Coordinates of C-alpha atoms in Angstrom, one line a residue:
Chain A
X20 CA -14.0 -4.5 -12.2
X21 CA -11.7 -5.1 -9.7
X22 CA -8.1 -6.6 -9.0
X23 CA -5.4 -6.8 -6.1
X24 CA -2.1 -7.9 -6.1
X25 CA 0.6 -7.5 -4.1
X26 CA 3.4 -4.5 -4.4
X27 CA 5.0 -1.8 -2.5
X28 CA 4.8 -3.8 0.7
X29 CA 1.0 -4.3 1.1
X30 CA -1.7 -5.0 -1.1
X31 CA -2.7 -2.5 -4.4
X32 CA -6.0 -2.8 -5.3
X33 CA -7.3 -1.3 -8.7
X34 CA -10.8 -0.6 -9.9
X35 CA -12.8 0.3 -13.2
X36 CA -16.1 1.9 -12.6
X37 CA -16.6 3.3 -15.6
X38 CA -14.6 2.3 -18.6
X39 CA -15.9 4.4 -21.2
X40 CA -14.5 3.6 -24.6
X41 CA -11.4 1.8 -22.8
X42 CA -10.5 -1.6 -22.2
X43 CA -10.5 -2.1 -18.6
X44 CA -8.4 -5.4 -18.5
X45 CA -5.7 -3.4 -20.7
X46 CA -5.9 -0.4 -18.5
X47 CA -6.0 -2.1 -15.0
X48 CA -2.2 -3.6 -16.7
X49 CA -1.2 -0.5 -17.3
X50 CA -1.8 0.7 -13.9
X51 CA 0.2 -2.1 -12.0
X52 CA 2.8 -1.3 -14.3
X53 CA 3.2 2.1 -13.0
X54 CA 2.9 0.6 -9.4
X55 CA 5.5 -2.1 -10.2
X56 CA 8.0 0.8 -11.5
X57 CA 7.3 3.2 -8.9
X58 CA 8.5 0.0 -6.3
X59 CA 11.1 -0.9 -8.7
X60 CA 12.7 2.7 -8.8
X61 CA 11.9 3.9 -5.3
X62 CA 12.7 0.5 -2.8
X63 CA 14.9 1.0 0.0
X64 CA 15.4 -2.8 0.3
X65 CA 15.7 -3.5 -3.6
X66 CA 19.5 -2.8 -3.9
X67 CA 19.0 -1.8 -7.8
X68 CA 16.5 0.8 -7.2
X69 CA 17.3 4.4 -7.5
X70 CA 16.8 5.1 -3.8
X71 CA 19.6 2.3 -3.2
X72 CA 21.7 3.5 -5.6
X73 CA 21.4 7.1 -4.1
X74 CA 22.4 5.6 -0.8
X75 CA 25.3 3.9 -1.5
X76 CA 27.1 6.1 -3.9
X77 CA 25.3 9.6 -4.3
X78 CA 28.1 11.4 -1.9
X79 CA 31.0 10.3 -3.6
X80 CA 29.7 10.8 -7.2
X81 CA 26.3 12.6 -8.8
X82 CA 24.3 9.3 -9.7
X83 CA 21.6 9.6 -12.5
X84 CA 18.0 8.5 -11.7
X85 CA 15.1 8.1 -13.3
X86 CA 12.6 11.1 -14.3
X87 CA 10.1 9.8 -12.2
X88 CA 12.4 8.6 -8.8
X89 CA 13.4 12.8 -9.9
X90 CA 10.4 14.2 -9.6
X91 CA 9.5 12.5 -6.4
X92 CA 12.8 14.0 -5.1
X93 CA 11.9 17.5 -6.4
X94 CA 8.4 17.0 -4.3
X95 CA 10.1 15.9 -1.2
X96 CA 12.3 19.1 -1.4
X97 CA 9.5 21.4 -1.5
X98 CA 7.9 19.8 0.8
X99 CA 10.9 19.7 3.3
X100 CA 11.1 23.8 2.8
X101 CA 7.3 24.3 3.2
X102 CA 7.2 21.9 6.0
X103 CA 10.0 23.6 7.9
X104 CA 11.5 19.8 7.8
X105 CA 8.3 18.5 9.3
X106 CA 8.2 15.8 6.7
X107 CA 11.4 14.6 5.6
X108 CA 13.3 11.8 3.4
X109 CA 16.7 11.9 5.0
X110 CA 15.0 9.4 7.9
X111 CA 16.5 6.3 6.7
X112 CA 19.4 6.1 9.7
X113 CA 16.5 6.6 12.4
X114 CA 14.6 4.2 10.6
X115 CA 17.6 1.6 10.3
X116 CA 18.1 2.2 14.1
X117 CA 15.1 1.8 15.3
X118 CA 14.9 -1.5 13.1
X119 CA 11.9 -0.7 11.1
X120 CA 14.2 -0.4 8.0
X121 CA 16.8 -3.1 7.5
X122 CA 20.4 -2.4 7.5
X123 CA 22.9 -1.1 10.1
X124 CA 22.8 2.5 10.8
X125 CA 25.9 4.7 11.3
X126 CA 25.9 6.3 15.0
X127 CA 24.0 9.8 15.1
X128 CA 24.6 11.3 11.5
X129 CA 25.4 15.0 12.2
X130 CA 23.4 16.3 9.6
X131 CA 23.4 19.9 8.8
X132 CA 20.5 22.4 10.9
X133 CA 17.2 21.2 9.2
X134 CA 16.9 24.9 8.5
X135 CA 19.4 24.7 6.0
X136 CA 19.5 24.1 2.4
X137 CA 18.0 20.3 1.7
X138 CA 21.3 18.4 1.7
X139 CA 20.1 16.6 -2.0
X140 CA 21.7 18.5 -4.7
X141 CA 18.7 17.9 -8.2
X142 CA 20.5 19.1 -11.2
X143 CA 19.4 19.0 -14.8
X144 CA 19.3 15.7 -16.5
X145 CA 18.1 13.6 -13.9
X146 CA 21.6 14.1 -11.9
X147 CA 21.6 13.6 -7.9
X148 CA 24.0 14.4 -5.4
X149 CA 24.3 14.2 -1.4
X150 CA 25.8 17.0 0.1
X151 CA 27.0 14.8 3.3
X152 CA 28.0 11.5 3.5
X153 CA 25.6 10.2 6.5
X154 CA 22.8 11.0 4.6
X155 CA 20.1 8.1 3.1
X156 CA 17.0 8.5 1.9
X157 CA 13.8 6.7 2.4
X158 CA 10.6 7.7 -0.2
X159 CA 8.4 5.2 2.1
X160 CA 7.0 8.1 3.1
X161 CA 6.2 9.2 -0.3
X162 CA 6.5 7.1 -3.1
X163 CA 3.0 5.0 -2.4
X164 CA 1.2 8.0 -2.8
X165 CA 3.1 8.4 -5.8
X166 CA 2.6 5.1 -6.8
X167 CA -1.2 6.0 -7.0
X168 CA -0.9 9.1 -8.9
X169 CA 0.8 7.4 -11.6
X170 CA -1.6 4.2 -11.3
X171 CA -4.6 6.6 -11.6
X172 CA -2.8 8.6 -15.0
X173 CA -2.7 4.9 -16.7
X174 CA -6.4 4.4 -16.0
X175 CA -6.9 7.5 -17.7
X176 CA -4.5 7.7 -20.6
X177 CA -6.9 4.5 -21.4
X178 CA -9.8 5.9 -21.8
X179 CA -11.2 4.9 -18.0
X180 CA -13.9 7.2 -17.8
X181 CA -13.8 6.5 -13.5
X182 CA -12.1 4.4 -11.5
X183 CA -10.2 4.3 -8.2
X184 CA -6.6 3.0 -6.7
X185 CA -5.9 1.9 -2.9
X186 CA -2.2 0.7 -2.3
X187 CA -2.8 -0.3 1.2
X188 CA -5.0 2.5 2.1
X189 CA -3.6 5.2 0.0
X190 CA -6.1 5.8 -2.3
X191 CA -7.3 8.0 -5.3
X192 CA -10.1 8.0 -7.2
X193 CA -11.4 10.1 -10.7
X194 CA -14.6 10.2 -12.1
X195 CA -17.9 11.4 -10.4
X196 CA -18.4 8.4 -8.9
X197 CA -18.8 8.9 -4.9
X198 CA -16.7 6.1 -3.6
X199 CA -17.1 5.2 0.2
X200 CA -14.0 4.6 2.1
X201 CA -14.2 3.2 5.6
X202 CA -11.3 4.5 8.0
X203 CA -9.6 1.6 10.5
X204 CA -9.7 2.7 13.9
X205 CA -6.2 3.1 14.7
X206 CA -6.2 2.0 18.3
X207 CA -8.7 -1.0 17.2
X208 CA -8.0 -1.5 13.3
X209 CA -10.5 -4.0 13.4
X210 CA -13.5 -1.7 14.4
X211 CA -14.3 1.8 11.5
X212 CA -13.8 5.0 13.1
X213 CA -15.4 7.0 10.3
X214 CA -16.6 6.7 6.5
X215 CA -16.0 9.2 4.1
X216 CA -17.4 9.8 1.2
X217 CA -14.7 10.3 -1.7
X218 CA -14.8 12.0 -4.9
X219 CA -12.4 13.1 -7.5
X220 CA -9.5 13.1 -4.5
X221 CA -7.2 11.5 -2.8
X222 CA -6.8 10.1 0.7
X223 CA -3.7 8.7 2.6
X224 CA -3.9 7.3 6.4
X225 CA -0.9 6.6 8.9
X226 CA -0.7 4.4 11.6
X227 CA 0.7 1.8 12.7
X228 CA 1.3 -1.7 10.7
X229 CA -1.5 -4.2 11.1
X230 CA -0.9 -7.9 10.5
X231 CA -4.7 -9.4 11.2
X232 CA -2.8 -12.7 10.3
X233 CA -1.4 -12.5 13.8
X234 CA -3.3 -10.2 15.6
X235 CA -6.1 -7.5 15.8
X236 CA -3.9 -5.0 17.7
X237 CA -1.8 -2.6 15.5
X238 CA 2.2 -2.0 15.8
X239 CA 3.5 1.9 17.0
X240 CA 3.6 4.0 13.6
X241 CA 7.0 4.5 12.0
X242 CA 6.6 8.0 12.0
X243 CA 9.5 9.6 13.1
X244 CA 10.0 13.0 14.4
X245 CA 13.1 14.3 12.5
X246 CA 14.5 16.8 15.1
X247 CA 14.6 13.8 18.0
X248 CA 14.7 10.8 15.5
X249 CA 12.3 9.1 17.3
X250 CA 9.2 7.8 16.8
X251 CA 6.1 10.0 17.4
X252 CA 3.8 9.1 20.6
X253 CA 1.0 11.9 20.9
X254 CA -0.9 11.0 17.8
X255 CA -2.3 7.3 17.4
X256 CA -3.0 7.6 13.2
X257 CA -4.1 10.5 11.0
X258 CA -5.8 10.7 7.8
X259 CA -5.5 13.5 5.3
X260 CA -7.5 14.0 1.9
X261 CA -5.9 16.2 -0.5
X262 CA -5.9 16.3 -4.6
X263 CA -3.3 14.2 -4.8
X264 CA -2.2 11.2 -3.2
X265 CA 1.4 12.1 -3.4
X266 CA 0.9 15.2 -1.1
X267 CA -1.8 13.2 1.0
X268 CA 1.0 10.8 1.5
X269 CA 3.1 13.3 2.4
X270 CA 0.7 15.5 5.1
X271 CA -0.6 12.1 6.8
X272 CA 3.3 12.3 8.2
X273 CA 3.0 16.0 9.1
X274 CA 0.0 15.8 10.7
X275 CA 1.3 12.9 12.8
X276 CA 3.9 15.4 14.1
X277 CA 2.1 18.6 14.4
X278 CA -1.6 17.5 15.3
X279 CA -3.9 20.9 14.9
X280 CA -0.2 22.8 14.7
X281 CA -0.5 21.3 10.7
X282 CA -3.5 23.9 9.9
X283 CA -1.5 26.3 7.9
X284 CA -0.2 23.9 5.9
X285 CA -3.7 22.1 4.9
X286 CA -4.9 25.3 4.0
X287 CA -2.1 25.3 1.5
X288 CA -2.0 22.7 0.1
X289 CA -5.9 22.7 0.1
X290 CA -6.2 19.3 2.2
X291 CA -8.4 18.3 4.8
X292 CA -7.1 16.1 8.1
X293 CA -8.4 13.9 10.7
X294 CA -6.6 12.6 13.6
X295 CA -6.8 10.6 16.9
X296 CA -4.7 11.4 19.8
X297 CA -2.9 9.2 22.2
X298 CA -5.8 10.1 24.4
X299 CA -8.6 8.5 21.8
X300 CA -9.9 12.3 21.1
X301 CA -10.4 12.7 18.0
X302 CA -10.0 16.0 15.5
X303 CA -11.0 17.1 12.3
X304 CA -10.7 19.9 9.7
X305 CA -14.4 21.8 9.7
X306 CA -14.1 21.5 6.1
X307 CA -15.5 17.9 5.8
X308 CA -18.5 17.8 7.6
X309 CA -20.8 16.6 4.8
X310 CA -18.6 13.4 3.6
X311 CA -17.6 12.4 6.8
X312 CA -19.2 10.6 9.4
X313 CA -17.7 9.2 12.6
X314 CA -18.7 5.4 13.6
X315 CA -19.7 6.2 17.5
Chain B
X310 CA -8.6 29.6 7.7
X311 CA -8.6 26.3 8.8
X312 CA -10.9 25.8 12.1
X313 CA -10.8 22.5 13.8
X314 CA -13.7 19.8 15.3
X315 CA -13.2 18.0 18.6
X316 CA -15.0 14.9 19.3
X317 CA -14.1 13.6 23.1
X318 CA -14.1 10.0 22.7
X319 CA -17.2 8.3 24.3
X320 CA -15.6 5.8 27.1
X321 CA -18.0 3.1 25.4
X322 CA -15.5 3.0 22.4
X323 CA -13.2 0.3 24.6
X324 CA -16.5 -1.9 24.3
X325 CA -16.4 -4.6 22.1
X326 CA -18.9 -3.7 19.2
X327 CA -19.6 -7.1 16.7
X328 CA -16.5 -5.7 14.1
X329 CA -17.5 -5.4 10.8
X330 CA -15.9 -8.1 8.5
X331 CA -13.5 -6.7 5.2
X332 CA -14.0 -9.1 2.8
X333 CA -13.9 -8.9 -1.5
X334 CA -14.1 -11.5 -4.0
X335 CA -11.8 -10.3 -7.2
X336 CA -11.8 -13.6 -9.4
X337 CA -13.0 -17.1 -9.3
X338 CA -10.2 -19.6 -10.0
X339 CA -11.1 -19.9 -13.7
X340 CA -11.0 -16.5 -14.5
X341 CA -7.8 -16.0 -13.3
X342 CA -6.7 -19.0 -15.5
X343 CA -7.6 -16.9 -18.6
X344 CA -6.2 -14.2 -17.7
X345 CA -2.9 -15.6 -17.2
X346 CA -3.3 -18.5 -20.1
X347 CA -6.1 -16.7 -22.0
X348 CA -6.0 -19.6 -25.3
X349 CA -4.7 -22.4 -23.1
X350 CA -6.7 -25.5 -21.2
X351 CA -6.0 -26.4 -18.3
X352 CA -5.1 -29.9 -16.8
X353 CA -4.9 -30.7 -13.2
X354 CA -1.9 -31.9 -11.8
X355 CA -2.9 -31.7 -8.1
X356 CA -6.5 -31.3 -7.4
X357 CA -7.5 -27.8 -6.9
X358 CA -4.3 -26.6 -6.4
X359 CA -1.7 -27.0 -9.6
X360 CA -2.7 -26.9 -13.2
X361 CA -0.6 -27.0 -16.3
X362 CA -1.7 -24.9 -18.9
X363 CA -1.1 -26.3 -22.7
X364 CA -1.9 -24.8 -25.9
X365 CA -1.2 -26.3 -29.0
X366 CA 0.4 -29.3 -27.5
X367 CA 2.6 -28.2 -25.7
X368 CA 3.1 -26.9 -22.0
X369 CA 2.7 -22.8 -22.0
X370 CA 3.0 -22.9 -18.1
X371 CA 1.6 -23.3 -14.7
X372 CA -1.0 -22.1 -12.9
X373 CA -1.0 -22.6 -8.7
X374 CA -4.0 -22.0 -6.4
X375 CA -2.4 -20.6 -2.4
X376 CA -4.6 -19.5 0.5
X377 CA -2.6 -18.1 3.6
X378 CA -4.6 -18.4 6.4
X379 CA -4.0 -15.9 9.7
X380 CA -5.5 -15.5 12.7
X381 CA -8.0 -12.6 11.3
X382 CA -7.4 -13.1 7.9
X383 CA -6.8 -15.3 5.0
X384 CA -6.3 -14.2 1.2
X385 CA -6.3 -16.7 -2.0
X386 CA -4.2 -15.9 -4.5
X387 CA -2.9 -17.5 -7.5
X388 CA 0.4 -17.7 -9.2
X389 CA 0.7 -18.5 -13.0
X390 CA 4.6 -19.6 -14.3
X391 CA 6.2 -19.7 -17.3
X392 CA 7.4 -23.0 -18.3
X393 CA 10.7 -22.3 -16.9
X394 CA 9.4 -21.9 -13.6
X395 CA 9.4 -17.8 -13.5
X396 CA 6.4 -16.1 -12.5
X397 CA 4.3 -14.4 -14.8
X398 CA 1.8 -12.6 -12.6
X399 CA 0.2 -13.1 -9.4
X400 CA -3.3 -12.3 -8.3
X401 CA -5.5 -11.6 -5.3
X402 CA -8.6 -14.0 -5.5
X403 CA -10.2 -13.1 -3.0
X404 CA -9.6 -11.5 0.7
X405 CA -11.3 -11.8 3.9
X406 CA -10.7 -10.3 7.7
X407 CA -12.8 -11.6 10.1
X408 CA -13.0 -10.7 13.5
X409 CA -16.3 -12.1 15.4
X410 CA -14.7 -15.6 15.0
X411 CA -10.8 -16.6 14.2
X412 CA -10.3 -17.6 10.5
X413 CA -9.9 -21.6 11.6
X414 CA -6.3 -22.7 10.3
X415 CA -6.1 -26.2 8.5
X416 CA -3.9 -28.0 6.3
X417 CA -3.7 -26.3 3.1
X418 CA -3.6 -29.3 1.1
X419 CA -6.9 -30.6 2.9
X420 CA -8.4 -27.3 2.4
X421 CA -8.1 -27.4 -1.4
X422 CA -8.7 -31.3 -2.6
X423 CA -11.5 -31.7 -4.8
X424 CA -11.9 -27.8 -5.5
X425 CA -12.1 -27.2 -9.2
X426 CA -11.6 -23.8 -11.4
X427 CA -15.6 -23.5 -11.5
X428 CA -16.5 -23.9 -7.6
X429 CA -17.5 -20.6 -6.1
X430 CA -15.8 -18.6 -3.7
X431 CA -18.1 -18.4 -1.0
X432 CA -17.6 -14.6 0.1
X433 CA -20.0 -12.1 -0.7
X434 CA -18.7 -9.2 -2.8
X435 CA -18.3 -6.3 -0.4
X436 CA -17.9 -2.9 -2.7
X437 CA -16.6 -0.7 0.1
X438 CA -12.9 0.6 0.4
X439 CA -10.6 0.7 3.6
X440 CA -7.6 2.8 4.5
X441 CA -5.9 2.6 7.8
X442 CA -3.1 0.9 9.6
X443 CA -0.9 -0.4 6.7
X444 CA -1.6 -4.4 6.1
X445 CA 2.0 -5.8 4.9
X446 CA 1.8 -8.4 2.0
X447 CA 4.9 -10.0 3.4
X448 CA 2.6 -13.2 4.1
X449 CA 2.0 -13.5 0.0
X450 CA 4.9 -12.9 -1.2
X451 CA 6.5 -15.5 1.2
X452 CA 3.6 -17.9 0.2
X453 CA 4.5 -17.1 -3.3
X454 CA 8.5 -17.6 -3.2
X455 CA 7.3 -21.2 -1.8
X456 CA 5.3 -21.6 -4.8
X457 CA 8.4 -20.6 -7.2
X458 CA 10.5 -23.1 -4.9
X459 CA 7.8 -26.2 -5.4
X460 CA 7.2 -25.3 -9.1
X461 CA 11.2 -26.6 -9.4
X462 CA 9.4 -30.2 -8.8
X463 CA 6.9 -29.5 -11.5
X464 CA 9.3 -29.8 -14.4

């Protein structure tokens, strides 16, 4: 059984492949209700979410969030120190001034060396401060792959023996079903660069937008580099698989940046990566051989 | 450690290859009635497109058919309403990118007359997934504040 509906921007699809003892209609509920809250909490345009709240007023008082909109925060921190501030949520002013994020942005924030302490203060109970008042925070980065995770612990706290959840191409599935996942060509998102073979994992692609209502040719990625704040040319889309769709989120962004440069980092975190280069050459972790297989 | 694979893209990849099409059927029009209205019947109010759902007499709410249609693309989805006009869910019917030939555009009323909640959606289910360049639902969820808007002429 399967359903779509539209949140976080794109389209979320949930499916039931196995529902075991559960009830698949009930469970398939419960999992757009996780997606609905994640938006709800984590919206940069929704000016009652947490992330709005945290950008207007999180410098000049500690504003309490949600456990969940938390524990995305506490990710994005560790990620931000692994990452050496590879992938980071303090983009928002690039974003706004770039116009890929509405909203006017100050001029140049002068945030503190990205080898610093992250600039987000977590303390107990939920509490958030900013360290600096230029700072805002975008979880568009993050919080689909998020989205996912929580989606996928509905299905499960159901009963949902296997199933599988694709907000827009962030994907997770559980269960020992093999689920095949074709992979849009980023240069020519109409045409399947590869298929891959999915099981018990999660997989998370960046790229550029795609609106096949208007056209079949894809926009530049919003991908920003955070030391120039500017968008990133060298690398045309990237796909990561990882255990969970919060971190595959998370990597597609880092392997944008850092191309075969990311390989410490996948080892880590235990993830696997493919990419295309502005040149159409296209890379891949050794470590997937068997459930990949490239279109041409 | 991690060791990396280099494929050299062939120069034939600039070719036009006959593009695979991307299309799933989730629900027929009836099923999504039950789902939103699950003890209600339905009565047509415009054909194919707008049904009031009553149950015991009285109106429980709305139920509205929408197709967008793009140049690649078009997606049906339906909209059920309480009977104060506020939206209590929405679902993908079914979605379809196309690329061989444009989806043809037309008239979204003429599209729809005469359809009722038992004719078929004509696409093929198609079990695979895709991930890729991230498609934006802004074209639904403009279709369905239009649909909230014309529900105020329902009432």
């Amino acid at each position: 059984m399967r359903r779509a509906r539209p949140l976080l921007g794109t389209l979320v699809e949930i499916g039931v492949t196995d529902a075991g003892d559960g009830n698949p209609d009930a469970a398939i509920e419960a999992a757009f209700r996780a997606v609905e809250q994640t938006h709800r909490l984590m919206s940069f345009h929704d000016p009652a979410s947490d992330v709005s709240r945290l950008n207007r007023g999180a410098y000049a008082q500690t504003v309490a969030v949600d456990s969940r909109t938390y524990e995305v925060l506490e990710t994005a921190r560790a990620l931000r120190a692994r990452t050496s501030g590879l992938f980071d949520i303090a983009i928002a002013p690039a974003l706004q001034r770039l116009k890929l994020l509405p909203g006017s942005a100050r001029p140049e924030p002068k945030l503190p060396e990205l080898a610093a302490a992250s600039p987000i203060e977590l303390m107990p109970g939920c509490q958030v401060r900013f360290k600096h008042p230029d700072l805002r925070i975008d979880l568009g980065g993050i919080a689909k792959g998020y989205a996912v995770d929580r989606a996928l612990g509905a299905l499960r706290s159901h009963g949902i023996v296997a199933g599988i959840v694709n907000a827009g191409g962030d994907l997770a599935a559980f269960g020992p079903d093999m689920h095949v996942v074709d992979i849009r060509n980023p240069r020519y998102p109409d045409r399947i660069l590869a298929t891959i073979r999915v099981c018990n994992e999660a997989l998370a692609t960046s790229g550029g937008g795609f609106d096949p209502f208007r056209s079949a040719r894809p926009a530049a990625p919003a991908v920003i580099d955070p030391v120039t704040q500017r968008p990133v040319g060298a690398i045309l889309g990237a796909t990561v698989r990882a255990p969970s769709c919060i971190l595959a989120d998370a990597l597609t962004k880092v392997v944008m940046l850092a191309g075969e440069g990311s390989s410490a980092l996948l080892d880590r975190y235990g993830a696997s990566a493919l990419f295309v280069a502005a040149n159409c050459n296209i890379h891949l972790t050794a470590d997937w051989q068997e459930s990949l297989s490239l279109a041409a | 450690m991690v060791e990396w694979i280099r494929w050299t893209a062939p120069a034939a990849v600039a070719v036009t290859v006959t593009a695979p099409a991307h299309a799933v059927q989730y629900l027929s029009v009836g099923a999504a009635q039950k789902l939103a209205f699950p003890s209600a019947h339905f009565v047509e109010v415009q054909p194919g497109r707008v049904w009031k759902a009553e149950a015991s007499g009285h109106v429980v709410g709305y139920f509205v058919f929408d197709r967008v249609i793009g140049k690649h693309l078009y997606i049906d989805y339906a909209v059920a309403l309480d009977p104060g006009g506020r939206i209590r869910r929405v679902d993908i019917l079914q979605y379809r990118e196309s690329y061989g030939d444009e989806v043809r555009g037309a008239s979204w009323l003429a599209q729809f007359v005469g359809k009722s909640s038992e004719s078929p959606l004509q696409v093929g289910n198609d079990i695979r997934n895709i991930s890729g360049a991230t498609l934006s639902s802004h074209h639904v969820t403009e279709g369905v504040k239009r649909i909230v808007n014309f529900a105020k002429s329902l009432r």
